[in-house]
mmCIF file of C-alpha atoms in Angstrom:
data_model
loop_
_atom_site.group_PDB
_atom_site.id
_atom_site.type_symbol
_atom_site.label_atom_id
_atom_site.label_comp_id
_atom_site.label_asym_id
_atom_site.label_seq_id
_atom_site.Cartn_x
_atom_site.Cartn_y
_atom_site.Cartn_z
ATOM 1 C CA UNK Y 1 -23.494 12.075 -19.851
ATOM 2 C CA UNK Y 2 -22.661 9.687 -17.249
ATOM 3 C CA UNK Y 3 -23.298 10.160 -13.392
ATOM 4 C CA UNK Y 4 -21.842 8.184 -10.557
ATOM 5 C CA UNK Y 5 -23.457 8.324 -7.087
ATOM 6 C CA UNK Y 6 -21.853 7.185 -3.933
ATOM 7 C CA UNK Y 7 -24.963 7.481 -1.086
ATOM 8 C CA UNK Y 8 -22.515 6.827 1.800
ATOM 9 C CA UNK Y 9 -20.322 9.819 2.676
ATOM 10 C CA UNK Y 10 -18.683 8.066 5.642
ATOM 11 C CA UNK Y 11 -18.334 4.484 7.038
ATOM 12 C CA UNK Y 12 -16.665 2.626 9.688
ATOM 13 C CA UNK Y 13 -15.831 -0.990 10.153
ATOM 14 C CA UNK Y 14 -14.088 -2.978 12.784
ATOM 15 C CA UNK Y 15 -10.636 -4.522 11.980
ATOM 16 C CA UNK Y 16 -11.193 -8.021 10.380
ATOM 17 C CA UNK Y 17 -14.860 -7.518 9.711
ATOM 18 C CA UNK Y 18 -16.483 -7.004 6.434
ATOM 19 C CA UNK Y 19 -17.864 -3.820 4.891
ATOM 20 C CA UNK Y 20 -19.692 -2.996 1.643
ATOM 21 C CA UNK Y 21 -19.493 0.518 -0.108
ATOM 22 C CA UNK Y 22 -22.072 1.180 -2.468
ATOM 23 C CA UNK Y 23 -22.048 2.803 -6.039
ATOM 24 C CA UNK Y 24 -24.921 3.666 -8.628
ATOM 25 C CA UNK Y 25 -24.594 4.934 -12.031
ATOM 26 C CA UNK Y 26 -26.590 6.334 -14.859
ATOM 27 C CA UNK Y 27 -25.572 5.634 -18.563
ATOM 28 C CA UNK Y 28 -26.987 5.004 -21.836
ATOM 29 C CA UNK Y 29 -23.703 3.247 -22.947
ATOM 30 C CA UNK Y 30 -23.902 -0.720 -23.133
ATOM 31 C CA UNK Y 31 -20.200 -1.406 -22.821
ATOM 32 C CA UNK Y 32 -17.957 0.606 -20.416
ATOM 33 C CA UNK Y 33 -15.633 -0.008 -17.214
ATOM 34 C CA UNK Y 34 -16.294 0.610 -13.760
ATOM 35 C CA UNK Y 35 -13.345 1.202 -11.071
ATOM 36 C CA UNK Y 36 -12.795 1.346 -7.436
ATOM 37 C CA UNK Y 37 -10.174 3.567 -6.582
ATOM 38 C CA UNK Y 38 -8.419 3.948 -3.174
ATOM 39 C CA UNK Y 39 -7.178 7.427 -1.935
ATOM 40 C CA UNK Y 40 -5.385 7.273 1.432
ATOM 41 C CA UNK Y 41 -4.098 10.452 3.033
ATOM 42 C CA UNK Y 42 -0.978 10.673 0.868
ATOM 43 C CA UNK Y 43 -3.751 11.569 -1.618
ATOM 44 C CA UNK Y 44 -2.391 9.327 -4.582
ATOM 45 C CA UNK Y 45 -4.915 7.361 -6.413
ATOM 46 C CA UNK Y 46 -4.668 3.589 -6.288
ATOM 47 C CA UNK Y 47 -6.477 1.165 -8.412
ATOM 48 C CA UNK Y 48 -8.212 -1.326 -6.106
ATOM 49 C CA UNK Y 49 -10.495 -3.294 -8.864
ATOM 50 C CA UNK Y 50 -11.893 -2.913 -12.477
ATOM 51 C CA UNK Y 51 -15.033 -4.280 -14.001
ATOM 52 C CA UNK Y 52 -15.666 -4.520 -17.652
ATOM 53 C CA UNK Y 53 -19.275 -4.345 -18.124
ATOM 54 C CA UNK Y 54 -19.604 -6.963 -20.865
ATOM 55 C CA UNK Y 55 -18.150 -9.500 -18.278
ATOM 56 C CA UNK Y 56 -20.970 -11.265 -16.093
ATOM 57 C CA UNK Y 57 -18.526 -12.430 -13.476
ATOM 58 C CA UNK Y 58 -17.744 -10.188 -10.612
ATOM 59 C CA UNK Y 59 -14.478 -9.095 -10.403
ATOM 60 C CA UNK Y 60 -12.158 -10.164 -7.299
ATOM 61 C CA UNK Y 61 -8.781 -8.779 -6.047
ATOM 62 C CA UNK Y 62 -7.644 -10.716 -3.024
ATOM 63 C CA UNK Y 63 -9.584 -9.116 -0.086
ATOM 64 C CA UNK Y 64 -11.676 -7.002 -2.624
ATOM 65 C CA UNK Y 65 -14.646 -8.071 -4.394
ATOM 66 C CA UNK Y 66 -17.549 -6.366 -6.484
ATOM 67 C CA UNK Y 67 -21.185 -7.068 -6.784
ATOM 68 C CA UNK Y 68 -22.125 -5.625 -10.533
ATOM 69 C CA UNK Y 69 -25.507 -5.725 -11.275
ATOM 70 C CA UNK Y 70 -25.741 -4.010 -14.863
ATOM 71 C CA UNK Y 71 -29.330 -4.001 -15.133
ATOM 72 C CA UNK Y 72 -29.566 -2.128 -11.749
ATOM 73 C CA UNK Y 73 -26.766 -0.030 -12.689
ATOM 74 C CA UNK Y 74 -24.916 -1.039 -8.996
ATOM 75 C CA UNK Y 75 -21.483 -1.492 -8.452
ATOM 76 C CA UNK Y 76 -20.733 -1.982 -4.919
ATOM 77 C CA UNK Y 77 -17.177 -2.910 -3.315
ATOM 78 C CA UNK Y 78 -16.870 -5.411 -0.503
ATOM 79 C CA UNK Y 79 -13.937 -5.557 1.651
ATOM 80 C CA UNK Y 80 -13.359 -8.530 3.718
ATOM 81 C CA UNK Y 81 -10.996 -9.054 6.750
ATOM 82 C CA UNK Y 82 -10.729 -5.140 6.866
ATOM 83 C CA UNK Y 83 -7.058 -3.935 7.896
ATOM 84 C CA UNK Y 84 -6.218 -0.717 9.565
ATOM 85 C CA UNK Y 85 -4.438 0.216 5.981
ATOM 86 C CA UNK Y 86 -7.775 0.323 4.542
ATOM 87 C CA UNK Y 87 -8.524 3.555 6.061
ATOM 88 C CA UNK Y 88 -8.859 5.851 3.262
ATOM 89 C CA UNK Y 89 -11.505 7.693 0.770
ATOM 90 C CA UNK Y 90 -12.990 5.249 -1.915
ATOM 91 C CA UNK Y 91 -14.165 6.614 -5.048
ATOM 92 C CA UNK Y 92 -16.126 4.711 -7.690
ATOM 93 C CA UNK Y 93 -15.510 5.419 -11.307
ATOM 94 C CA UNK Y 94 -17.056 5.056 -14.681
ATOM 95 C CA UNK Y 95 -15.268 5.245 -18.175
ATOM 96 C CA UNK Y 96 -16.477 4.616 -21.731
ATOM 97 C CA UNK Y 97 -14.282 2.652 -23.864
ATOM 98 C CA UNK Y 98 -11.789 5.297 -25.663
ATOM 99 C CA UNK Y 99 -12.430 6.280 -29.441
ATOM 100 C CA UNK Y 100 -9.853 8.462 -31.231
ATOM 101 C CA UNK Y 101 -11.789 11.710 -30.711
ATOM 102 C CA UNK Y 102 -13.055 11.437 -27.149
ATOM 103 C CA UNK Y 103 -10.363 9.382 -25.277
ATOM 104 C CA UNK Y 104 -11.138 7.406 -22.336
ATOM 105 C CA UNK Y 105 -12.018 9.875 -19.480
ATOM 106 C CA UNK Y 106 -13.204 8.877 -15.950
ATOM 107 C CA UNK Y 107 -16.259 10.330 -14.101
ATOM 108 C CA UNK Y 108 -16.003 10.077 -10.413
ATOM 109 C CA UNK Y 109 -18.471 9.441 -7.775
ATOM 110 C CA UNK Y 110 -18.262 11.992 -4.528
ATOM 111 C CA UNK Y 111 -16.565 9.403 -2.601
ATOM 112 C CA UNK Y 112 -16.717 7.429 0.555
ATOM 113 C CA UNK Y 113 -14.697 7.957 3.539
ATOM 114 C CA UNK Y 114 -13.938 4.859 5.243
ATOM 115 C CA UNK Y 115 -12.457 4.533 8.817
ATOM 116 C CA UNK Y 116 -11.358 0.833 10.013
ATOM 117 C CA UNK Y 117 -11.179 0.771 13.671
ATOM 118 C CA UNK Y 118 -8.816 -1.455 15.891
ATOM 119 C CA UNK V 1 10.020 3.415 -15.181
ATOM 120 C CA UNK V 2 8.890 6.560 -13.315
ATOM 121 C CA UNK V 3 5.048 6.142 -14.432
ATOM 122 C CA UNK V 4 3.232 9.719 -14.405
ATOM 123 C CA UNK V 5 5.485 12.572 -12.654
ATOM 124 C CA UNK V 6 4.004 15.902 -11.694
ATOM 125 C CA UNK V 7 5.778 19.012 -10.629
ATOM 126 C CA UNK V 8 5.551 20.874 -8.310
ATOM 127 C CA UNK V 9 3.954 18.954 -5.565
ATOM 128 C CA UNK V 10 3.052 21.939 -3.594
ATOM 129 C CA UNK V 11 2.362 25.774 -5.225
ATOM 130 C CA UNK V 12 1.115 29.041 -3.609
ATOM 131 C CA UNK V 13 0.010 31.596 -5.936
ATOM 132 C CA UNK V 14 -1.306 34.941 -5.623
ATOM 133 C CA UNK V 15 -4.563 36.083 -7.141
ATOM 134 C CA UNK V 16 -3.915 37.122 -10.860
ATOM 135 C CA UNK V 17 -0.823 35.019 -11.125
ATOM 136 C CA UNK V 18 -0.115 32.867 -14.010
ATOM 137 C CA UNK V 19 2.007 29.387 -13.965
ATOM 138 C CA UNK V 20 2.443 25.991 -15.180
ATOM 139 C CA UNK V 21 1.849 22.457 -13.751
ATOM 140 C CA UNK V 22 4.049 19.800 -15.359
ATOM 141 C CA UNK V 23 3.081 16.443 -16.172
ATOM 142 C CA UNK V 24 5.385 14.036 -17.808
ATOM 143 C CA UNK V 25 4.942 10.139 -18.649
ATOM 144 C CA UNK V 26 7.059 7.513 -19.580
ATOM 145 C CA UNK V 27 4.959 4.750 -20.709
ATOM 146 C CA UNK V 28 4.155 6.135 -24.129
ATOM 147 C CA UNK V 29 0.577 6.125 -23.489
ATOM 148 C CA UNK V 30 -1.372 8.295 -26.138
ATOM 149 C CA UNK V 31 -4.189 9.458 -23.650
ATOM 150 C CA UNK V 32 -3.591 11.913 -21.164
ATOM 151 C CA UNK V 33 -5.844 13.919 -18.890
ATOM 152 C CA UNK V 34 -5.791 16.503 -16.262
ATOM 153 C CA UNK V 35 -8.152 16.389 -13.424
ATOM 154 C CA UNK V 36 -8.909 18.629 -10.044
ATOM 155 C CA UNK V 37 -10.165 17.599 -6.867
ATOM 156 C CA UNK V 38 -11.997 19.717 -4.450
ATOM 157 C CA UNK V 39 -12.361 19.088 -1.027
ATOM 158 C CA UNK V 40 -14.630 16.123 -0.164
ATOM 159 C CA UNK V 41 -15.228 15.716 -3.717
ATOM 160 C CA UNK V 42 -14.180 13.085 -6.275
ATOM 161 C CA UNK V 43 -12.010 14.188 -9.444
ATOM 162 C CA UNK V 44 -13.584 16.350 -12.055
ATOM 163 C CA UNK V 45 -11.887 16.585 -15.732
ATOM 164 C CA UNK V 46 -10.349 19.818 -16.998
ATOM 165 C CA UNK V 47 -8.703 18.675 -20.158
ATOM 166 C CA UNK V 48 -7.529 15.925 -22.103
ATOM 167 C CA UNK V 49 -5.739 14.702 -24.987
ATOM 168 C CA UNK V 50 -5.941 11.693 -27.312
ATOM 169 C CA UNK V 51 -2.335 12.513 -28.900
ATOM 170 C CA UNK V 52 0.228 14.753 -29.563
ATOM 171 C CA UNK V 53 -1.311 17.898 -31.210
ATOM 172 C CA UNK V 54 -4.717 17.045 -30.106
ATOM 173 C CA UNK V 55 -6.355 18.215 -27.118
ATOM 174 C CA UNK V 56 -10.157 19.257 -25.958
ATOM 175 C CA UNK V 57 -12.108 20.517 -23.160
ATOM 176 C CA UNK V 58 -13.267 18.299 -20.059
ATOM 177 C CA UNK V 59 -16.241 19.472 -17.528
ATOM 178 C CA UNK V 60 -14.403 22.284 -15.911
ATOM 179 C CA UNK V 61 -12.143 23.687 -18.708
ATOM 180 C CA UNK V 62 -12.487 27.612 -17.727
ATOM 181 C CA UNK V 63 -9.149 29.471 -16.612
ATOM 182 C CA UNK V 64 -7.049 26.832 -17.889
ATOM 183 C CA UNK V 65 -4.967 26.021 -21.317
ATOM 184 C CA UNK V 66 -3.160 22.766 -22.333
ATOM 185 C CA UNK V 67 -0.999 21.767 -25.156
ATOM 186 C CA UNK V 68 0.577 18.513 -26.015
ATOM 187 C CA UNK V 69 3.720 18.793 -28.400
ATOM 188 C CA UNK V 70 4.910 15.421 -27.587
ATOM 189 C CA UNK V 71 3.671 12.089 -26.320
ATOM 190 C CA UNK V 72 5.401 12.301 -22.992
ATOM 191 C CA UNK V 73 4.371 15.866 -21.858
ATOM 192 C CA UNK V 74 1.357 17.669 -21.013
ATOM 193 C CA UNK V 75 1.164 20.615 -19.171
ATOM 194 C CA UNK V 76 -1.552 22.723 -17.526
ATOM 195 C CA UNK V 77 -1.537 26.236 -17.565
ATOM 196 C CA UNK V 78 -3.416 28.558 -15.308
ATOM 197 C CA UNK V 79 -3.631 31.929 -17.056
ATOM 198 C CA UNK V 80 -4.658 34.032 -14.094
ATOM 199 C CA UNK V 81 -5.191 32.293 -10.920
ATOM 200 C CA UNK V 82 -8.330 32.946 -9.058
ATOM 201 C CA UNK V 83 -9.170 31.588 -5.431
ATOM 202 C CA UNK V 84 -11.590 29.413 -6.936
ATOM 203 C CA UNK V 85 -8.686 27.250 -8.391
ATOM 204 C CA UNK V 86 -7.507 26.278 -5.050
ATOM 205 C CA UNK V 87 -7.540 22.455 -5.363
ATOM 206 C CA UNK V 88 -5.288 19.263 -5.925
ATOM 207 C CA UNK V 89 -4.633 18.529 -9.732
ATOM 208 C CA UNK V 90 -4.155 15.347 -10.703
ATOM 209 C CA UNK V 91 -2.663 14.214 -14.147
ATOM 210 C CA UNK V 92 -3.261 10.911 -15.770
ATOM 211 C CA UNK V 93 -1.920 8.616 -18.664
ATOM 212 C CA UNK V 94 -3.754 5.724 -19.921
ATOM 213 C CA UNK V 95 -4.082 2.816 -21.791
ATOM 214 C CA UNK V 96 -7.648 1.952 -23.614
ATOM 215 C CA UNK V 97 -8.780 0.526 -20.111
ATOM 216 C CA UNK V 98 -7.019 1.898 -17.332
ATOM 217 C CA UNK V 99 -5.658 5.204 -15.987
ATOM 218 C CA UNK V 100 -2.349 5.806 -14.254
ATOM 219 C CA UNK V 101 -2.373 8.836 -11.955
ATOM 220 C CA UNK V 102 0.306 11.039 -10.993
ATOM 221 C CA UNK V 103 0.780 11.831 -7.184
ATOM 222 C CA UNK V 104 -0.968 15.131 -7.555
ATOM 223 C CA UNK V 105 -0.011 18.947 -6.983
ATOM 224 C CA UNK V 106 -1.669 20.728 -4.165
ATOM 225 C CA UNK V 107 -2.433 24.401 -5.346
ATOM 226 C CA UNK V 108 -3.447 27.456 -3.162
ATOM 227 C CA UNK V 109 -4.505 30.687 -4.519
ATOM 228 C CA UNK V 110 -4.656 33.670 -1.974
#
């Protein structure tokens, strides 16, 4: 079974600064996907960024980028130029590639609450 | 294209009552899942389906039933509600490499 650990329950950052959220995971799989989801107070789960384990290049989406260290089983999220709208819970999640019997379910970490201060 | 829809958005039940949380998707995805989110925690898998007529248990299946008679619909049934089932419930449908979440149902059992 896979486990995902987020060791920072809460973090804060000043507007326009950069912040990094940590995530580690444990798996025996060699191919998998990793995700960061944002959950604002509306509780909607919003996909921020995705990384495929077989790709060495770190994923980037505008102000969001990851540092994927496969050997260390680490997957951190960097938010640059933080904005007030980035205030939310952030969840790291792991997914095995699907197969016909087992689907493709997500295993989530416990989350990091990020507060962006003006 | 509505994506994943869930009804109701909020529900209050008394202990022992039963109810069905509805989930529908219009993206023709084969995979669908139900998760629950307890305060301060990540989502945990309740049940999942890999296609019409095929369902299986996830991490926390006790007290819940599912069925998948069509590709579009994946209802979650609470057989006899307990206070421990107070939670926010998310339905998701997915392609091979991405999951799409519904807006969630907040359920309170008193």
